[in-house]
Short mmCIF file of C-alpha atoms and ligand atoms in Angstrom, two decimals:
data_model
loop_
_atom_site.label_atom_id
_atom_site.label_comp_id
_atom_site.label_asym_id
_atom_site.label_seq_id
_atom_site.Cartn_x
_atom_site.Cartn_y
_atom_site.Cartn_z
CA UNK Y 28 78.56 18.20 -6.83
CA UNK Y 29 78.30 14.50 -8.80
CA UNK Y 30 81.30 15.19 -11.21
CA UNK Y 31 83.21 16.21 -7.79
CA UNK Y 32 82.11 12.94 -5.51
CA UNK Y 33 82.47 11.04 -8.86
CA UNK Y 34 86.20 11.92 -9.20
CA UNK Y 35 86.92 10.91 -5.40
CA UNK Y 36 85.41 7.46 -5.58
CA UNK Y 37 87.63 6.99 -8.48
CA UNK Y 38 90.86 8.52 -6.59
CA UNK Y 39 89.61 6.17 -3.55
CA UNK Y 40 89.47 3.05 -5.95
CA UNK Y 41 93.14 3.73 -7.65
CA UNK Y 42 94.10 3.96 -3.86
CA UNK Y 43 92.59 0.85 -3.11
CA UNK Y 44 94.28 -0.80 -6.28
CA UNK Y 45 91.92 -0.64 -9.14
CA UNK Y 46 92.18 1.36 -12.29
CA UNK Y 47 89.74 3.22 -14.22
CA UNK Y 48 88.43 1.24 -17.23
CA UNK Y 49 86.84 2.81 -20.49
CA UNK Y 50 83.93 0.89 -20.93
CA UNK Y 51 81.26 -1.03 -17.81
CA UNK Y 52 82.29 -3.96 -19.70
CA UNK Y 53 85.66 -4.49 -19.05
CA UNK Y 54 85.24 -3.32 -14.92
CA UNK Y 55 85.07 -5.04 -11.95
CA UNK Y 56 83.12 -2.62 -10.02
CA UNK Y 57 80.70 -0.10 -11.51
CA UNK Y 58 79.86 2.51 -9.68
CA UNK Y 59 76.74 4.85 -11.24
CA UNK Y 60 76.71 8.26 -9.85
CA UNK Y 61 73.31 9.58 -10.27
CA UNK Y 62 71.48 12.94 -10.79
CA UNK Y 63 67.56 13.11 -10.24
CA UNK Y 64 67.11 16.75 -10.25
CA UNK Y 65 64.72 16.66 -13.14
CA UNK Y 66 63.03 13.77 -14.36
CA UNK Y 67 64.87 13.39 -17.51
CA UNK Y 68 68.05 12.93 -15.46
CA UNK Y 69 65.88 10.13 -13.27
CA UNK Y 70 65.32 8.37 -16.65
CA UNK Y 71 68.86 8.39 -17.83
CA UNK Y 72 70.11 6.40 -15.09
CA UNK Y 73 67.37 3.87 -14.44
CA UNK Y 74 67.74 3.24 -18.32
CA UNK Y 75 71.56 2.95 -17.79
CA UNK Y 76 70.78 0.95 -14.85
CA UNK Y 77 68.69 -1.30 -16.56
CA UNK Y 78 71.22 -1.49 -19.57
CA UNK Y 79 73.74 -3.40 -17.00
CA UNK Y 80 71.24 -5.46 -15.82
CA UNK Y 81 72.05 -8.44 -18.75
CA UNK Y 82 76.01 -7.47 -18.59
CA UNK Y 83 75.36 -8.26 -14.65
CA UNK Y 84 73.41 -11.71 -15.14
CA UNK Y 85 76.38 -12.69 -17.27
CA UNK Y 86 79.59 -11.69 -14.67
CA UNK Y 87 77.85 -12.24 -11.50
CA UNK Y 88 81.02 -11.60 -10.13
CA UNK Y 89 81.15 -8.00 -10.79
CA UNK Y 90 80.02 -5.44 -8.14
CA UNK Y 91 77.56 -2.66 -9.48
CA UNK Y 92 76.52 -0.27 -7.28
CA UNK Y 93 74.70 2.88 -7.40
CA UNK Y 94 75.04 6.57 -5.40
CA UNK Y 95 73.61 9.81 -5.80
CA UNK Y 96 70.67 10.94 -5.73
CA UNK Y 97 68.40 8.17 -6.64
CA UNK Y 98 68.96 6.74 -3.86
CA UNK Y 99 66.38 7.48 -1.53
CA UNK Y 100 65.77 6.54 2.64
CA UNK Y 101 63.71 3.63 1.09
CA UNK Y 102 66.17 1.37 -0.38
CA UNK Y 103 64.27 -1.86 0.20
CA UNK Y 104 62.13 -0.35 -2.60
CA UNK Y 105 65.44 0.03 -4.70
CA UNK Y 106 66.64 -3.56 -4.07
CA UNK Y 107 63.17 -4.68 -5.63
CA UNK Y 108 63.20 -2.48 -8.39
CA UNK Y 109 66.90 -3.14 -9.54
CA UNK Y 110 67.79 -6.71 -7.77
CA UNK Y 111 70.76 -6.86 -10.33
CA UNK Y 112 72.80 -3.79 -8.18
CA UNK Y 113 74.60 -5.08 -5.37
CA UNK Y 114 74.70 -2.23 -2.95
CA UNK Y 115 72.99 1.64 -2.98
CA UNK Y 116 74.61 3.83 -1.39
CA UNK Y 117 73.76 7.88 -0.25
CA UNK Y 118 75.27 10.71 -1.90
CA UNK Y 119 79.48 11.44 -0.85
CA UNK Y 120 79.41 8.47 1.55
CA UNK Y 121 81.85 5.54 0.76
CA UNK Y 122 81.47 2.47 -1.15
CA UNK Y 123 79.94 0.30 2.13
CA UNK Y 124 81.76 -2.47 0.99
CA UNK Y 125 84.94 -0.74 1.33
CA UNK Y 126 86.82 -0.63 4.95
CA UNK Y 127 86.03 2.89 6.14
CA UNK Y 128 88.64 4.47 4.31
CA UNK Y 129 90.34 8.70 5.65
CA UNK Y 130 89.25 11.32 3.81
CA UNK Y 131 92.74 11.91 2.15
CA UNK Y 132 92.14 8.40 0.39
CA UNK Y 133 90.06 9.69 -1.90
CA UNK Y 134 92.14 12.80 -3.09
CA UNK Y 135 93.64 11.84 -6.15
CA UNK Y 136 97.38 11.55 -6.25
CA UNK Y 137 98.03 14.39 -8.89
CA UNK Y 138 95.02 16.55 -9.26
CA UNK Y 139 94.19 18.48 -11.81
CA UNK Y 140 95.17 22.42 -11.57
CA UNK Y 141 91.10 23.13 -11.02
CA UNK Y 142 89.69 20.72 -8.41
CA UNK Y 143 86.82 20.56 -6.75
CA UNK Y 144 86.32 20.84 -2.39
CA UNK Y 145 82.52 20.17 -1.22
CA UNK Y 146 82.14 22.13 2.15
CA UNK Y 147 78.71 21.75 2.84
CA UNK Y 148 76.21 18.87 2.51
CA UNK Y 149 72.74 18.93 2.09
CA UNK Y 150 69.88 21.80 2.07
CA UNK Y 151 67.84 23.87 4.33
CA UNK Y 152 65.67 25.65 2.34
CA UNK Y 153 62.87 23.25 0.48
CA UNK Y 154 62.25 25.13 -2.44
CA UNK Y 155 59.00 23.80 -3.38
CA UNK Y 156 60.15 22.64 -7.38
CA UNK Y 157 63.00 21.12 -5.59
CA UNK Y 158 63.88 16.97 -4.64
CA UNK Y 159 68.18 17.76 -3.65
CA UNK Y 160 66.79 18.21 0.28
CA UNK Y 161 64.50 15.28 0.28
CA UNK Y 162 67.41 13.14 -0.68
CA UNK Y 163 70.55 14.64 0.28
CA UNK Y 164 69.20 15.46 4.06
CA UNK Y 165 69.80 19.06 6.18
CA UNK Y 166 72.96 20.75 6.33
CA UNK Y 167 75.95 19.50 7.24
CA UNK Y 168 79.42 21.78 7.25
CA UNK Y 169 83.00 20.58 6.87
CA UNK Y 170 84.91 22.27 9.20
CA UNK Y 171 87.08 25.39 9.14
CA UNK Y 172 90.46 23.15 9.92
CA UNK Y 173 89.04 19.89 7.53
CA UNK Y 174 88.87 21.99 5.06
CA UNK Y 175 91.99 23.97 5.11
CA UNK Y 176 94.28 20.83 5.55
CA UNK Y 177 92.25 19.09 2.66
CA UNK Y 178 93.31 22.34 0.48
CA UNK Y 179 96.91 22.07 1.75
CA UNK Y 180 97.01 19.06 0.66
CA UNK Y 181 95.46 19.43 -2.63
CA UNK Y 182 97.65 22.20 -3.68
CA UNK Y 183 100.67 19.85 -2.51
CA UNK Y 184 99.86 17.12 -4.71
CA UNK Y 185 99.31 20.56 -7.72
CA UNK Y 186 96.16 21.94 -7.42
CA UNK Y 187 96.24 25.59 -7.68
CA UNK Y 188 92.61 26.45 -7.37
CA UNK Y 189 90.20 24.94 -5.79
CA UNK Y 190 86.19 25.38 -6.15
CA UNK Y 191 84.16 24.99 -2.77
CA UNK Y 192 80.88 23.24 -3.43
CA UNK Y 193 77.43 23.20 -1.35
CA UNK Y 194 73.65 23.65 -2.65
CA UNK Y 195 74.22 26.81 -0.08
CA UNK Y 196 77.79 27.31 0.34
CA UNK Y 197 76.56 30.73 1.68
CA UNK Y 198 74.99 29.30 4.62
CA UNK Y 199 78.32 27.33 5.57
CA UNK Y 200 79.35 27.05 9.70
CA UNK Y 201 76.11 27.91 11.22
CA UNK Y 202 75.54 24.20 12.33
CA UNK Y 203 79.23 24.27 13.12
CA UNK Y 204 79.81 24.81 17.02
CA UNK Y 205 82.26 28.34 16.41
CA UNK Y 206 79.55 28.92 13.83
CA UNK Y 207 82.38 30.48 11.25
CA UNK Y 208 80.96 31.43 7.88
CA UNK Y 209 82.11 31.27 4.19
CA UNK Y 210 84.18 34.59 4.57
CA UNK Y 211 85.62 33.39 7.75
CA UNK Y 212 86.20 30.18 5.67
CA UNK Y 213 87.72 31.90 2.16
CA UNK Y 214 90.32 34.79 4.55
CA UNK Y 215 92.15 31.10 5.76
CA UNK Y 216 92.02 29.69 2.58
CA UNK Y 217 93.56 32.67 1.30
CA UNK Y 218 96.89 32.24 3.49
CA UNK Y 219 97.77 28.90 1.62
CA UNK Y 220 101.33 29.14 0.25
CA UNK Y 221 100.89 27.98 -3.54
CA UNK Y 222 96.89 28.11 -3.95
CA UNK Y 223 96.38 30.92 -6.87
CA UNK Y 224 92.30 31.09 -7.33
CA UNK Y 225 89.29 30.54 -5.04
CA UNK Y 226 85.47 30.21 -6.28
CA UNK Y 227 83.02 29.01 -4.49
CA UNK Y 228 79.07 28.07 -5.57
CA UNK Y 229 76.09 27.81 -5.64
CA UNK Y 230 75.03 30.84 -3.31
CA UNK Y 231 71.68 31.48 -2.37
CA UNK Y 232 70.24 34.68 -3.19
CA UNK Y 233 69.07 35.47 0.99
CA UNK Y 234 71.90 34.36 2.10
CA UNK Y 235 74.43 36.41 0.88
CA UNK Y 236 75.96 38.77 3.35
CA UNK Y 237 77.86 41.88 3.16
CA UNK Y 238 80.73 40.54 5.26
CA UNK Y 239 81.03 37.82 2.26
CA UNK Y 240 80.40 40.38 -0.48
CA UNK Y 241 84.07 42.31 1.16
CA UNK Y 242 85.47 39.08 1.44
CA UNK Y 243 85.05 38.50 -2.02
CA UNK Y 244 86.22 42.29 -3.05
CA UNK Y 245 89.45 41.93 -0.31
CA UNK Y 246 91.33 39.13 -0.82
CA UNK Y 247 93.42 38.53 -3.52
CA UNK Y 248 93.22 34.92 -4.51
CA UNK Y 249 89.44 34.81 -4.33
CA UNK Y 250 87.88 35.22 -7.62
CA UNK Y 251 85.38 37.88 -8.63
CA UNK Y 252 82.81 35.58 -9.54
CA UNK Y 253 79.62 35.12 -8.20
CA UNK Y 254 76.60 32.40 -8.38
CA UNK Y 255 73.47 33.93 -8.19
CA UNK Y 256 70.33 31.48 -8.95
CA UNK Y 257 67.16 33.83 -9.14
CA UNK Y 258 64.96 31.29 -10.92
CA UNK Y 259 62.55 33.50 -12.19
CA UNK Y 260 61.95 37.43 -12.48
CA UNK Y 261 58.11 37.32 -11.12
CA UNK Y 262 57.13 38.10 -7.57
CA UNK Y 263 54.39 35.60 -7.70
CA UNK Y 264 56.19 33.11 -8.97
CA UNK Y 265 58.49 33.49 -6.41
CA UNK Y 266 56.24 33.24 -3.95
CA UNK Y 267 55.37 30.44 -5.17
CA UNK Y 268 58.18 28.60 -5.41
CA UNK Y 269 59.28 29.32 -1.44
CA UNK Y 270 62.60 30.82 -2.17
CA UNK Y 271 62.50 33.54 0.15
CA UNK Y 272 63.13 37.01 -1.81
CA UNK Y 273 62.08 38.70 -4.01
CA UNK Y 274 63.05 40.66 -7.60
CA UNK Y 275 63.44 44.08 -5.44
CA UNK Y 276 65.70 42.41 -2.93
CA UNK Y 277 67.72 40.50 -5.51
CA UNK Y 278 68.27 43.53 -7.91
CA UNK Y 279 69.39 45.40 -4.71
CA UNK Y 280 71.93 42.12 -4.06
CA UNK Y 281 73.03 42.23 -7.38
CA UNK Y 282 73.54 46.04 -7.44
CA UNK Y 283 75.84 45.50 -4.07
CA UNK Y 284 77.94 42.97 -5.61
CA UNK Y 285 78.66 44.95 -8.89
CA UNK Y 286 79.41 48.32 -6.88
CA UNK Y 287 81.81 46.09 -4.74
CA UNK Y 288 83.61 43.72 -7.17
CA UNK Y 289 84.07 45.63 -9.99
CA UNK Y 290 84.18 43.34 -13.27
CA UNK Y 291 82.05 40.56 -11.28
CA UNK Y 292 80.93 37.69 -13.45
CA UNK Y 293 77.24 37.02 -12.34
CA UNK Y 294 75.95 33.48 -13.34
CA UNK Y 295 72.07 32.63 -12.48
CA UNK Y 296 69.68 29.49 -12.66
CA UNK Y 297 66.25 29.70 -14.12
CA UNK Y 298 63.78 27.76 -14.32
CA UNK Y 299 60.93 27.99 -17.30
CA UNK Y 300 57.15 26.85 -17.01
CA UNK Y 301 56.95 26.89 -13.41
CA UNK Y 302 53.09 25.87 -12.23
CA UNK Y 303 51.18 28.48 -13.46
CA UNK Y 304 53.45 30.58 -15.18
CA UNK Y 305 52.06 33.48 -17.53
CA UNK Y 306 53.38 34.73 -20.53
CA UNK Y 307 53.37 37.87 -18.52
CA UNK Y 308 55.41 36.60 -15.50
CA UNK Y 309 57.54 34.67 -18.12
CA UNK Y 310 58.49 38.23 -19.83
CA UNK Y 311 59.09 39.44 -16.62
CA UNK Y 312 62.16 36.94 -16.28
CA UNK Y 313 63.02 37.90 -20.17
CA UNK Y 314 63.32 41.34 -18.71
CA UNK Y 315 65.12 40.85 -15.52
CA UNK Y 316 67.73 38.94 -18.03
CA UNK Y 317 67.99 41.32 -20.17
CA UNK Y 318 68.24 44.12 -17.49
CA UNK Y 319 71.10 42.62 -15.14
CA UNK Y 320 73.36 40.91 -18.33
CA UNK Y 321 74.32 38.05 -16.32
CA UNK Y 322 77.51 36.35 -17.81
CA UNK Y 323 76.07 32.54 -18.02
CA UNK Y 324 72.81 31.37 -17.20
CA UNK Y 325 71.51 27.92 -16.94
CA UNK Y 326 68.16 27.45 -18.02
CA UNK Y 327 66.04 24.79 -17.10
CA UNK Y 328 61.88 23.43 -17.86
CA UNK Y 329 60.00 23.00 -15.10
CA UNK Y 330 59.94 19.20 -14.05
CA UNK Y 331 57.64 17.85 -11.31
CA UNK Y 332 59.29 15.96 -8.37
CA UNK Y 333 57.69 13.64 -6.41
CA UNK Y 334 57.85 14.35 -2.97
CA UNK Y 335 58.54 18.08 -3.43
CA UNK Y 336 56.00 20.41 -2.25
CA UNK Y 337 55.52 21.88 -6.11
CA UNK Y 338 54.78 18.43 -7.32
CA UNK Y 339 51.88 17.76 -4.77
CA UNK Y 340 50.12 20.92 -4.33
CA UNK Y 341 50.67 22.79 -8.20
CA UNK Y 342 49.18 21.31 -10.87
CA UNK Y 343 51.91 21.11 -13.83
CA UNK Y 344 49.86 23.17 -16.33
CA UNK Y 345 52.18 24.36 -18.49
CA UNK Y 346 52.04 22.38 -21.94
CA UNK Y 347 55.89 20.91 -22.80
CA UNK Y 348 55.40 23.39 -26.36
CA UNK Y 349 54.71 26.03 -24.23
CA UNK Y 350 58.06 25.59 -21.78
CA UNK Y 351 60.14 24.64 -24.53
CA UNK Y 352 59.84 27.92 -26.49
CA UNK Y 353 60.05 29.91 -23.45
CA UNK Y 354 63.47 27.74 -22.73
CA UNK Y 355 64.28 28.44 -26.32
CA UNK Y 356 63.61 32.31 -25.86
CA UNK Y 357 65.94 32.55 -22.62
CA UNK Y 358 68.52 30.92 -24.48
CA UNK Y 359 68.64 32.74 -27.79
CA UNK Y 360 68.69 36.29 -25.35
CA UNK Y 361 71.44 34.93 -23.47
CA UNK Y 362 73.89 33.92 -26.14
CA UNK Y 363 73.12 37.81 -27.78
CA UNK Y 364 73.91 39.31 -24.14
CA UNK Y 365 77.05 36.21 -23.65
CA UNK Y 366 78.36 37.06 -26.96
CA UNK Y 367 77.83 40.97 -26.36
CA UNK Y 368 79.84 40.85 -23.68
CA UNK Y 369 82.67 38.64 -24.32
CA UNK Y 370 83.01 41.07 -27.00
CA UNK Y 371 84.09 42.76 -24.96
CA UNK Y 372 87.58 40.87 -24.68
CA UNK Y 373 88.63 41.06 -27.98
CA UNK Y 374 92.24 42.67 -28.06
CA UNK Y 375 93.01 42.50 -24.15
CA UNK Y 376 95.15 40.43 -22.43
CA UNK Y 377 93.60 38.02 -19.51
CA UNK Y 378 95.21 35.41 -17.38
CA UNK Y 379 94.58 32.06 -17.03
CA UNK Y 380 95.34 28.90 -15.54
CA UNK Y 381 95.86 26.15 -18.23
CA UNK Y 382 94.14 23.70 -16.92
CA UNK Y 383 94.57 20.76 -19.77
CA UNK Y 384 94.86 20.26 -23.94
CA UNK Y 385 92.22 18.52 -26.02
CA UNK Y 386 92.34 17.91 -29.22
CA UNK Y 387 95.71 19.94 -29.45
CA UNK Y 388 94.20 23.25 -28.11
CA UNK Y 389 95.28 24.10 -24.40
CA UNK Y 390 92.38 25.66 -22.47
CA UNK Y 391 92.36 27.22 -19.24
CA UNK Y 392 89.63 29.90 -17.27
CA UNK Y 393 89.74 33.64 -16.31
CA UNK Y 394 89.33 34.21 -12.96
CA UNK Y 395 86.07 35.46 -14.14
CA UNK Y 396 85.25 31.78 -14.95
CA UNK Y 397 85.35 32.21 -18.88
CA UNK Y 398 86.92 29.24 -20.91
CA UNK Y 399 90.14 30.26 -23.06
CA UNK Y 400 91.46 28.23 -25.93
CA UNK Y 401 95.09 28.72 -27.23
CA UNK Y 402 97.77 26.44 -28.97
CA UNK Y 403 101.21 26.36 -28.16
CA UNK Y 404 103.60 23.90 -28.67
CA UNK Y 405 104.97 23.83 -25.14
CA UNK Y 406 104.26 22.37 -21.92
CA UNK Y 407 101.77 24.90 -20.01
CA UNK Y 408 99.30 22.06 -17.47
CA UNK Y 409 99.30 24.18 -14.01
CA UNK Y 410 100.54 27.37 -15.54
CA UNK Y 411 98.96 30.71 -14.84
CA UNK Y 412 99.68 32.45 -18.03
CA UNK Y 413 98.65 35.60 -20.12
CA UNK Y 414 96.47 35.09 -23.40
CA UNK Y 415 95.58 37.85 -25.53
CA UNK Y 416 92.12 37.52 -27.03
CA UNK Y 417 91.72 37.22 -30.96
CA UNK Y 418 88.21 35.87 -31.22
CA UNK Y 419 84.91 35.36 -28.88
CA UNK Y 420 81.84 33.40 -28.98
CA UNK Y 421 79.14 33.51 -26.36
CA UNK Y 422 80.50 29.98 -24.88
CA UNK Y 423 84.60 30.83 -24.98
CA UNK Y 424 87.02 32.65 -26.16
CA UNK Y 425 90.37 31.94 -28.32
CA UNK Y 426 93.45 33.72 -28.46
CA UNK Y 427 97.98 33.97 -28.21
CA UNK Y 428 99.59 33.21 -24.98
CA UNK Y 429 101.66 36.77 -24.95
CA UNK Y 430 104.25 36.32 -21.75
CA UNK Y 431 104.43 33.26 -19.35
CA UNK Y 432 104.12 34.22 -15.46
N1 LIG V 13 70.74 25.00 -4.62
C1 LIG V 13 70.79 25.46 -6.03
C2 LIG V 13 70.91 24.82 -6.95
C3 LIG V 13 70.45 23.38 -6.83
S1 LIG V 13 69.52 22.47 -8.46
C4 LIG V 13 70.04 27.30 -5.93
O1 LIG V 13 69.51 27.56 -4.36
O2 LIG V 13 69.47 27.46 -6.75
C5 LIG V 13 70.01 23.14 -9.87
C6 LIG V 13 69.13 23.44 -10.61
O3 LIG V 13 68.60 22.82 -10.91
C7 LIG V 13 68.36 25.05 -9.34
O4 LIG V 13 69.15 25.89 -9.87
C8 LIG V 13 67.14 24.73 -10.83
O5 LIG V 13 67.46 25.84 -11.49
C9 LIG V 13 67.33 23.60 -11.77
N2 LIG V 13 66.22 22.90 -10.89
C10 LIG V 13 65.82 22.50 -9.55
N3 LIG V 13 64.97 21.77 -9.57
C11 LIG V 13 64.53 21.77 -10.87
C12 LIG V 13 62.98 21.36 -11.04
N4 LIG V 13 61.98 20.63 -10.52
N5 LIG V 13 62.53 21.21 -12.55
C13 LIG V 13 63.28 22.16 -12.93
N6 LIG V 13 64.52 23.18 -12.85
C14 LIG V 13 65.19 22.57 -11.83
FE1 LIG V 14 66.98 22.99 -4.04
FE2 LIG V 14 69.03 25.32 -4.04
FE3 LIG V 14 66.63 25.35 -3.15
FE4 LIG V 14 68.16 24.14 -1.93
S1 LIG V 14 68.66 26.09 -1.74
S2 LIG V 14 65.93 23.71 -2.31
S3 LIG V 14 69.43 22.95 -3.47
S4 LIG V 14 67.00 25.08 -5.11
#
């Protein structure tokens, strides 16, 4: 979400006549887009703001602004803590010193082949550990015509793939007058000429409907890839987290998705070391991951966030060393599972959308989101190409081009 919002801000500034610089020291305007989902991310951005203090003092004519989830409703306190920052503005907002631009001004003139489109802001869930709803507010969906219009425009400017973004994309539309849902939106987007692929993230397991699963299975542009953050394999921890589902319901959902969408790639998020998590409860998470075998797992150690119910009501009682050990257990297990899943692709031919060339190698992704590298002297940006896989690892695949579409 932050990456997408940063790209949009960059495009807006280009539209206003600015050029990107390599370092903040060469800039007239510096905008820091902050993430505070964990304390470590918050520390990084606070540190960066402090580093820029001396620079801002020496160059009083530069504009220094901070956006993203660091910006809470108490901007007076932020202003007091960081007096050298000229502006604080909420995540997703436009810079306040710029006259309110039309939305298309923030679209890149020439987008990369794969672009992000935010469809719903905020979150209504209040999971016990999570700061996001406190900083991004309640869910606000963009209308179907607005999203369709933006995607058409992006396709006109060179995009072939869009990833629809939201904290909770599968609750899309409930706040709109005619209550369209994500399946309805996907159906509309699926008719756009020139758009080859549609992805979306993140889903909340309690909000995935049969209608949505049928839409993913039935619409040809919608990729076979579903993000489904589970957070824990223990029912007791899930209850403390206030996630709104248990592991039986979650397992049933995964089975339903896999039965309906053959070859679907599933990803999940895990928090280890949530308050009071016992070894046994952690092993339940290990068991769940071993059994369901996700393509990708994002794992984080629990970090208490001020203002959340978990930080108020539950003691952060799992020792850092234990959190670290649990984190590395999951990483090792998942490395092994992903290596085995990817090995099955050896010798197979996959279709990728080529996104860019990095250090002499073309890179792109399969419909299931797997990163693929190949070498070739010709130009492939934005093309769908077939690659025969010759080498695999847990994180990426390598191969040679077999046929251009
Ligand atoms: N809306 C998504 C994810 C939002 S935040 C969901 O419902 O899962 C992205 C990820 O950050 C979460 O999935 C969670 O694994 C992690 N995260 C959020 N708050 C955290 C915290 N306080 N400590 C550690 N990880 C956290
Ligand atoms: Fe945070 Fe996701 Fe829960 Fe919303 S659904 S509170 S964004 S973890």
